Amino acid sequence: MSTSSTQSGHINRRINSVQSNGHSSRDASRPPKRHITHNDAYLYALRVAYLTYLLQPKARRTLHAPAAQPTVQRSSTSINDLMKDFTLIRDNKSTRFPHGFMSELEKRLTGVLMGKERKPEYNDASIKRTFAAFFNAFTEQSFKKRMEKDRRVEDLVLIFFSNATKELQKGKSAADDSWKLMADRHLALFVRLIGLVLKDQDWARDRPELAGRLATLESKLLAHDQDLSSTPARNGASSGATVEVVVPLSSEVKDMPLVQVVARIFGLTNSQVQSDINKYRPVWTEKAALQDLKSYQTYLNLASPRTLRSGDFDLDEAYDNWRKAEAHDLSQMMLAIIQANPELAKSTPGSNLPQFHRSMSSPESANSSYPDALLKMSDHPERSSYVIEQPVDMTTINGRNQVLETSDSDDTAFTFIPPEVRSYYRFIVAEAFTHDLNDKGLQPSEATAETPATKLLSRQSMELLNELGLRWRIPPASRLILFLDAVCEKFIDQHISLDTLDAVFNFIKDQPSESKKSQTFVNPLLVDRTKWLRTDTALYQQILSSLHEALMRDLYSTMQQCYESKPPNIGPIMYVLEHHIYEDPSFFKSSEEMNAFAGALYEGLQQKAHATYRSYLEQHVPQDQESWEFFNVIELGKAVTALAQKIQKRYKKNREVMGVNPLTILVETILPLYAEDARDIVIRIIELAQTKEEEVPIEDGFQLYAELTDIRRVHGEVLPNAPFPFPIEATLADFVWRWIATTESAITDWVDQAIKQDNFRVRTDHPQQIPTEEQRHSVSVIDIFTSFNQAIDRIVQLNWDDDLQYANFMTALAKIVGVGIARYCDVLEQRFNKEMDRLSPEQELASSQTKQEKWLQLAKDTWNNKEKIEPFQFFPESFVKLNNVDFATQQLDKLEHEVNVDACAAVIQRHVLPVMQRQKKTKNYVFTIKIVEAEDLKACDMNGSSDPYVVLGDEYQKRLAKTRIVYRNLNPRWDESVDITTQGPLNIIATVWDWDAMGDHDCVGRASLKLDPSHFGDFMPREYWLDLDSQGRILLRVSMEGERDDIQFYFGKAFRTLKRTERDMTRTITDKLSAYIHHCLSRRTLRNLTSKGITMSTVSNYFSRHRPQQPTQAPSEAEVANALKRLFAYFDDNFAIMNQTLTSTAMVMVMTRLWKEVLVTIEALLVPPLSDKPSQQRQLSQLELDVVFKWLQYLFDFFHAVDEETGEANGVPLGVLRSPKYFDITTLNFFYFEQTDHLIRESERMASATAARQQSQRNRLSAPASLASPAFGGAAGLVGLPSTRRSKSIMLSRNLGTMKRAKEEKWKEAQADPNDDMILRILRMRPEAERYLKDRSRQKERLAAAAAADMIVRQSLMAGGGRMMGNLPRR
């Protein structure tokens, strides 16, 4: 290569280096820096462009030479003879054209006349003129009708021939008969058109005879000329000979394309270039170009420094391949010059002329290895000055015998090749690249999904650079590297963009056009770098290094703007670095340099992050502290969070840039700064507010917490191991407590407003509509639970991150919910009782009577044996209130699960202090007092009975509770409970009153009891028989719990409040029905049924008891059932009314309560209440007992309500019907008529078994599973006997699940621990058992006292010693 010939000095030096088997260094192979002027580069580019013009294929011009007019010889056969093939056919149907043929032929003729016919032979003007003449006759209506009728082809042919003859004779002399041959040709074209129509419409297959005749006619007409698409001479034009002559080359620049390209690149006009062409035309000749090639070939054969030598390659094989390819290319180029100027071959003997050798094709020729980027420079091979189709033998023009006239150091050894071709080529490449970039007329490449639109080199510039590389013998790889070197300099000088640089890399890596089958193919010149020159390798590495430094500077500068709102995109920089620099095997990436860059970038980003935060701080936080607000901290936090989220999203796919994470640096820098500033600002704002005796709005605190937690979350995601420096929860917890206090103060008003706006009706669209289960409760309960949920959701939505504080918040809210529910239940129960306690019409009438009128009415009713049993008229609003309580229970249970009460309690339990460090004194205590029953009350009514109810009050005459009224009963049973909260000892007074419909209520008696928390340190329930100051006694069951700040306790208290309200309301409803139950299931009804009414014999028998009595006849099954018929009808009527309003759950609850009332009534028929005194109640006879048990079975079936058809139970479930009391009643049948001695022995056996079982359980240090029955009276009743079983505590009522499990355990214990209570109640009707009853009472007292003492000892041991008075045992 000529460039390399000047790189290493003199030829002798290079030869000596090779001979000594030494290799020159890369620095030695670099060309010495020579200043290349603009004019020198221009002249060398111009001469190559001019040479390309001289060597281009010579244009040829065709000249016409008129020829002698030939004599036309036409066949003597006339048209009639030609048509005989059609007219002589007998069966002329086969030669007729089909129907519809005329319209298709008309379309085809129209296409010929309009130039739309596909066949080229129909495009001649004379043919169109002939067809037009025929078309005029063809479109006449008479002709078309005749043709449609006859459908003969010969008529069409003859008409066309007639019109064609007339048209072709026009303008011809009489002696000129050349038109006759043309008439035959045009007719043949018409016949061919007919055949094409038949073929296109698939008619030829049905008429083969017609198609064959047409083909025969066409061949006869073309007997004198077979080419229908002949030259114009055959169509009537003048004929003659044509000759080709070579057009001489012009000397004008306007005819020289590449010369004009050179002029544009170097900024010269055509006139200036024309002057230079005229000046150097004698020197820039084909002969000089041939001489350059001969000289270069000689230097190549001599291994002269003017060409490349083996030392310029890394491998000898690469050098040999290059030299072989060079020899072949030189031969091709010389032959191209001789072909362009054959005169140059005359100086060489004929035997030495180059010969073509087809076997000499070299697969390694220069052109075969050009990359696509260079092949694009020769897209038009016809313009090439050297490309030929066959290889030639140029060994005879090698120039070896010629003597070189120049020395090795002479730079003028060549005419067209500059002294330093690499430098000149790079200079021209840079000039062309600059010109094309600035050329506004050059259209950029089309943008794709991977690459943007760019402008690189124009096609003309690429052709010029291709010619320069070929003439100067620059290897293709060197051309690419020199082009990249020029682009690199432009990029470093910031003259081109990054997209252009990327486009250049893609340009030089583009795959060759021959490899379109594999789109992933990479050019071998860039893969097989063993063929590169050492100079190219060193230059390429230098280019990559320079580009890397420039790109890293751009990357650093760009990254310094990454925290701005619209930073520059680093994607293009990273793409070029990763795909064009780092992936290149010639680039060496130093880890030290990369680490240094990462460190510098890290520090720079830290400074930028710090400056960005300071700008945010100045923007959102004022300088004056007095004007600081939470809003400033929130806005600053939002700005910081938005920036962090923006950076996180911006670098989501590539989190690190050169080993540096912008998000991590940002968070590490600004979040600690923000946390510290936010902490100081918040504390200062709170301090200033306290100084001014003001409060920061609660919502501001909540908004601030939300913003701070978002920032902490981002901090935790990026820096998981670094603590957040701001204790958010500890600082802002006061805002939550303030909000809770505000909610607590408003909860009562919420409940009152909800009740006030409620009409307590079912929520149906119209009154006649049957309400669904969801419509049977009113809006007040929905409103209050909506308020509860909103209050809890407000805390939940804060996402408080301190579990202990969150559990305390939920505990406080649970207390508030309990207060709201207690208020709701209290108001509802007051309204419910007011509705249920209203007077009946008869009672209102009686209230207006005088005392004498009342006595007269009573005597009249007694004489008429009239029972005042009136059905009660229930209000639907009362049932809706019961539905509301049931719905509230379900909603509270749902709320308990959503709050996750157990998890909150567990969190608080984990953080409580040890036992010895806890406060030993409980401030509040909750006493649960159950008013069970009373005995032997004083009769206050004229009928010898009373309507008792109990009022509990304290020593200050404050009313604490009131029971329901039990009508006409001196041994009433209430079973009602009330909770009383106290902080110390409290004296309570139980007053029994007699209800009167008119006038004041009468006092039956009073009793008092002191509730001292110190007496209930074991937290076990106690029972007290309190003697009234008048007559009789009352039984109270008392238990105590220490009220504690516990979420489970508050939910349990709320559940128990709802359940008690539900139970009291249900009992009030059933009490309205109980009077009729007692009437129907009374001893009077039983006596009437068994005695068949009162007769004289019955009266006489009453006065003669000692006489033998006749056995009474047992009533029939129908009579026993009829005795309950009125009761069942009464139930059905009331159930029908209830079913219209009550929910299914409430309905079952009411029926269950009625069932309990039925069991109590039947139990009262059978045995008296449990006591240590004999009873005046007589024992039933066997007949009466059988009737009672039949009633029990009928009532059992009625309440179970099994559908006879489906067998489905619609009433009370079996598990509820078969209660412990039901089993106790059924067991009476086994002991009822046993002798007294046998009953006493059975009672003693059961008592011994119970004592042994309790002793065994005490030995195992486990709580006894049984519960002692209610204690007898006596001295023990004054102090109260503790029960061995835990009562219904609040903790056991904290949700529906625990309540259900507690009830199941209670039933299991009752069934697993049979007792002798029923036997003792039977013995009360046996006067001879009075002594045993007293002894058994004292025994029970001793067992209960021992069990209680054992329980106290066991609790002390579990607590770690000592009696933990006032402390609740932890569950």
PDB file of C-alpha atoms in Angstrom, residues 1163-1277:
ATOM      1  CA  GLU A1163     -91.241 -28.319  87.136  1.00  0.00           C
ATOM      2  CA  ALA A1164     -93.308 -26.239  89.557  1.00  0.00           C
ATOM      3  CA  LEU A1165     -96.239 -28.633  89.029  1.00  0.00           C
ATOM      4  CA  LEU A1166     -94.062 -31.598  89.965  1.00  0.00           C
ATOM      5  CA  VAL A1167     -91.831 -30.394  92.821  1.00  0.00           C
ATOM      6  CA  PRO A1168     -91.393 -27.324  95.014  1.00  0.00           C
ATOM      7  CA  PRO A1169     -88.258 -25.151  94.910  1.00  0.00           C
ATOM      8  CA  LEU A1170     -85.082 -26.345  96.640  1.00  0.00           C
ATOM      9  CA  SER A1171     -84.947 -25.486 100.346  1.00  0.00           C
ATOM     10  CA  ASP A1172     -84.101 -26.982 103.737  1.00  0.00           C
ATOM     11  CA  LYS A1173     -87.689 -26.599 104.922  1.00  0.00           C
ATOM     12  CA  PRO A1174     -90.672 -28.883 104.213  1.00  0.00           C
ATOM     13  CA  SER A1175     -93.151 -27.680 101.594  1.00  0.00           C
ATOM     14  CA  GLN A1176     -96.940 -27.516 101.739  1.00  0.00           C
ATOM     15  CA  GLN A1177     -97.130 -28.590  98.082  1.00  0.00           C
ATOM     16  CA  ARG A1178     -98.694 -32.026  97.741  1.00  0.00           C
ATOM     17  CA  GLN A1179     -97.253 -34.738  95.520  1.00  0.00           C
ATOM     18  CA  LEU A1180     -99.092 -35.571  92.290  1.00  0.00           C
ATOM     19  CA  SER A1181    -100.774 -38.863  91.732  1.00  0.00           C
ATOM     20  CA  GLN A1182     -99.613 -41.356  89.173  1.00  0.00           C
ATOM     21  CA  LEU A1183    -102.439 -40.335  86.880  1.00  0.00           C
ATOM     22  CA  GLU A1184    -101.583 -36.676  87.221  1.00  0.00           C
ATOM     23  CA  LEU A1185     -97.899 -37.417  86.689  1.00  0.00           C
ATOM     24  CA  ASP A1186     -98.663 -39.281  83.482  1.00  0.00           C
ATOM     25  CA  VAL A1187    -100.724 -36.357  82.202  1.00  0.00           C
ATOM     26  CA  VAL A1188     -97.902 -33.918  82.990  1.00  0.00           C
ATOM     27  CA  PHE A1189     -95.339 -35.983  81.100  1.00  0.00           C
ATOM     28  CA  LYS A1190     -97.708 -36.271  78.134  1.00  0.00           C
ATOM     29  CA  TRP A1191     -98.045 -32.488  78.178  1.00  0.00           C
ATOM     30  CA  LEU A1192     -94.273 -32.240  78.195  1.00  0.00           C
ATOM     31  CA  GLN A1193     -94.012 -34.472  75.131  1.00  0.00           C
ATOM     32  CA  TYR A1194     -96.727 -32.540  73.252  1.00  0.00           C
ATOM     33  CA  LEU A1195     -95.023 -29.259  74.064  1.00  0.00           C
ATOM     34  CA  PHE A1196     -91.646 -30.704  73.035  1.00  0.00           C
ATOM     35  CA  ASP A1197     -93.016 -31.652  69.621  1.00  0.00           C
ATOM     36  CA  PHE A1198     -94.786 -28.305  69.271  1.00  0.00           C
ATOM     37  CA  PHE A1199     -91.640 -26.254  69.899  1.00  0.00           C
ATOM     38  CA  HIS A1200     -89.507 -28.510  67.706  1.00  0.00           C
ATOM     39  CA  ALA A1201     -92.020 -27.948  64.858  1.00  0.00           C
ATOM     40  CA  VAL A1202     -91.105 -30.788  62.496  1.00  0.00           C
ATOM     41  CA  ASP A1203     -92.708 -30.549  59.072  1.00  0.00           C
ATOM     42  CA  GLU A1204     -94.640 -33.784  58.470  1.00  0.00           C
ATOM     43  CA  GLU A1205     -93.989 -33.720  54.730  1.00  0.00           C
ATOM     44  CA  THR A1206     -90.324 -32.763  54.582  1.00  0.00           C
ATOM     45  CA  GLY A1207     -89.209 -33.842  58.043  1.00  0.00           C
ATOM     46  CA  GLU A1208     -87.401 -30.540  58.481  1.00  0.00           C
ATOM     47  CA  ALA A1209     -87.391 -28.903  61.922  1.00  0.00           C
ATOM     48  CA  ASN A1210     -88.504 -25.261  61.802  1.00  0.00           C
ATOM     49  CA  GLY A1211     -88.599 -24.513  65.508  1.00  0.00           C
ATOM     50  CA  VAL A1212     -86.201 -24.688  68.426  1.00  0.00           C
ATOM     51  CA  PRO A1213     -83.218 -26.979  67.801  1.00  0.00           C
ATOM     52  CA  LEU A1214     -83.061 -30.286  69.634  1.00  0.00           C
ATOM     53  CA  GLY A1215     -79.890 -29.262  71.416  1.00  0.00           C
ATOM     54  CA  VAL A1216     -81.738 -26.364  73.021  1.00  0.00           C
ATOM     55  CA  LEU A1217     -84.903 -28.325  73.798  1.00  0.00           C
ATOM     56  CA  ARG A1218     -82.953 -31.087  75.538  1.00  0.00           C
ATOM     57  CA  SER A1219     -81.503 -28.757  78.129  1.00  0.00           C
ATOM     58  CA  PRO A1220     -80.235 -29.849  81.562  1.00  0.00           C
ATOM     59  CA  LYS A1221     -83.525 -28.820  83.136  1.00  0.00           C
ATOM     60  CA  TYR A1222     -85.390 -30.983  80.625  1.00  0.00           C
ATOM     61  CA  PHE A1223     -83.279 -33.975  81.648  1.00  0.00           C
ATOM     62  CA  ASP A1224     -83.815 -33.170  85.327  1.00  0.00           C
ATOM     63  CA  ILE A1225     -87.567 -33.208  84.799  1.00  0.00           C
ATOM     64  CA  THR A1226     -87.439 -36.483  82.877  1.00  0.00           C
ATOM     65  CA  THR A1227     -85.429 -38.091  85.691  1.00  0.00           C
ATOM     66  CA  LEU A1228     -88.219 -37.275  88.169  1.00  0.00           C
ATOM     67  CA  ASN A1229     -90.224 -40.157  86.796  1.00  0.00           C
ATOM     68  CA  PHE A1230     -87.669 -42.577  88.265  1.00  0.00           C
ATOM     69  CA  PHE A1231     -87.748 -41.173  91.809  1.00  0.00           C
ATOM     70  CA  TYR A1232     -91.166 -39.547  92.150  1.00  0.00           C
ATOM     71  CA  PHE A1233     -92.995 -42.416  93.870  1.00  0.00           C
ATOM     72  CA  GLU A1234     -90.013 -44.045  95.571  1.00  0.00           C
ATOM     73  CA  GLN A1235     -90.200 -44.534  99.294  1.00  0.00           C
ATOM     74  CA  THR A1236     -88.639 -41.892 101.462  1.00  0.00           C
ATOM     75  CA  ASP A1237     -85.936 -44.216 102.814  1.00  0.00           C
ATOM     76  CA  HIS A1238     -84.891 -45.206  99.301  1.00  0.00           C
ATOM     77  CA  LEU A1239     -84.727 -41.550  98.254  1.00  0.00           C
ATOM     78  CA  ILE A1240     -82.567 -40.651 101.260  1.00  0.00           C
ATOM     79  CA  ARG A1241     -80.161 -43.514 100.548  1.00  0.00           C
ATOM     80  CA  GLU A1242     -79.930 -42.460  96.857  1.00  0.00           C
ATOM     81  CA  SER A1243     -79.284 -38.874  97.880  1.00  0.00           C
ATOM     82  CA  GLU A1244     -76.497 -39.976 100.269  1.00  0.00           C
ATOM     83  CA  ARG A1245     -74.929 -42.105  97.531  1.00  0.00           C
ATOM     84  CA  MET A1246     -74.913 -39.176  95.084  1.00  0.00           C
ATOM     85  CA  ALA A1247     -73.505 -36.856  97.765  1.00  0.00           C
ATOM     86  CA  SER A1248     -70.669 -39.296  98.534  1.00  0.00           C
ATOM     87  CA  ALA A1249     -69.845 -39.675  94.864  1.00  0.00           C
ATOM     88  CA  THR A1250     -69.794 -35.891  94.414  1.00  0.00           C
ATOM     89  CA  ALA A1251     -67.507 -35.433  97.438  1.00  0.00           C
ATOM     90  CA  ALA A1252     -65.114 -38.114  96.186  1.00  0.00           C
ATOM     91  CA  ARG A1253     -64.989 -36.599  92.741  1.00  0.00           C
ATOM     92  CA  GLN A1254     -64.240 -33.141  94.151  1.00  0.00           C
ATOM     93  CA  GLN A1255     -61.495 -34.552  96.355  1.00  0.00           C
ATOM     94  CA  SER A1256     -59.940 -36.312  93.373  1.00  0.00           C
ATOM     95  CA  GLN A1257     -59.977 -33.116  91.372  1.00  0.00           C
ATOM     96  CA  ARG A1258     -58.364 -31.201  94.233  1.00  0.00           C
ATOM     97  CA  ASN A1259     -55.608 -33.796  94.377  1.00  0.00           C
ATOM     98  CA  ARG A1260     -54.869 -33.188  90.671  1.00  0.00           C
ATOM     99  CA  LEU A1261     -54.661 -29.421  91.365  1.00  0.00           C
ATOM    100  CA  SER A1262     -57.275 -28.703  88.746  1.00  0.00           C
ATOM    101  CA  ALA A1263     -60.478 -26.773  89.019  1.00  0.00           C
ATOM    102  CA  PRO A1264     -63.554 -28.925  89.720  1.00  0.00           C
ATOM    103  CA  ALA A1265     -65.728 -29.554  86.759  1.00  0.00           C
ATOM    104  CA  SER A1266     -68.986 -29.436  88.706  1.00  0.00           C
ATOM    105  CA  LEU A1267     -70.887 -26.634  90.180  1.00  0.00           C
ATOM    106  CA  ALA A1268     -72.618 -26.914  93.526  1.00  0.00           C
ATOM    107  CA  SER A1269     -76.284 -26.240  93.376  1.00  0.00           C
ATOM    108  CA  PRO A1270     -77.674 -23.104  94.978  1.00  0.00           C
ATOM    109  CA  ALA A1271     -77.015 -23.332  98.705  1.00  0.00           C
ATOM    110  CA  PHE A1272     -79.678 -23.675 101.305  1.00  0.00           C
ATOM    111  CA  GLY A1273     -80.442 -20.910 103.750  1.00  0.00           C
ATOM    112  CA  GLY A1274     -79.321 -20.701 107.306  1.00  0.00           C
ATOM    113  CA  ALA A1275     -76.281 -19.087 108.832  1.00  0.00           C
ATOM    114  CA  ALA A1276     -74.164 -19.810 105.789  1.00  0.00           C
ATOM    115  CA  GLY A1277     -76.521 -17.819 103.669  1.00  0.00           C
TER     116      GLY A1277
END
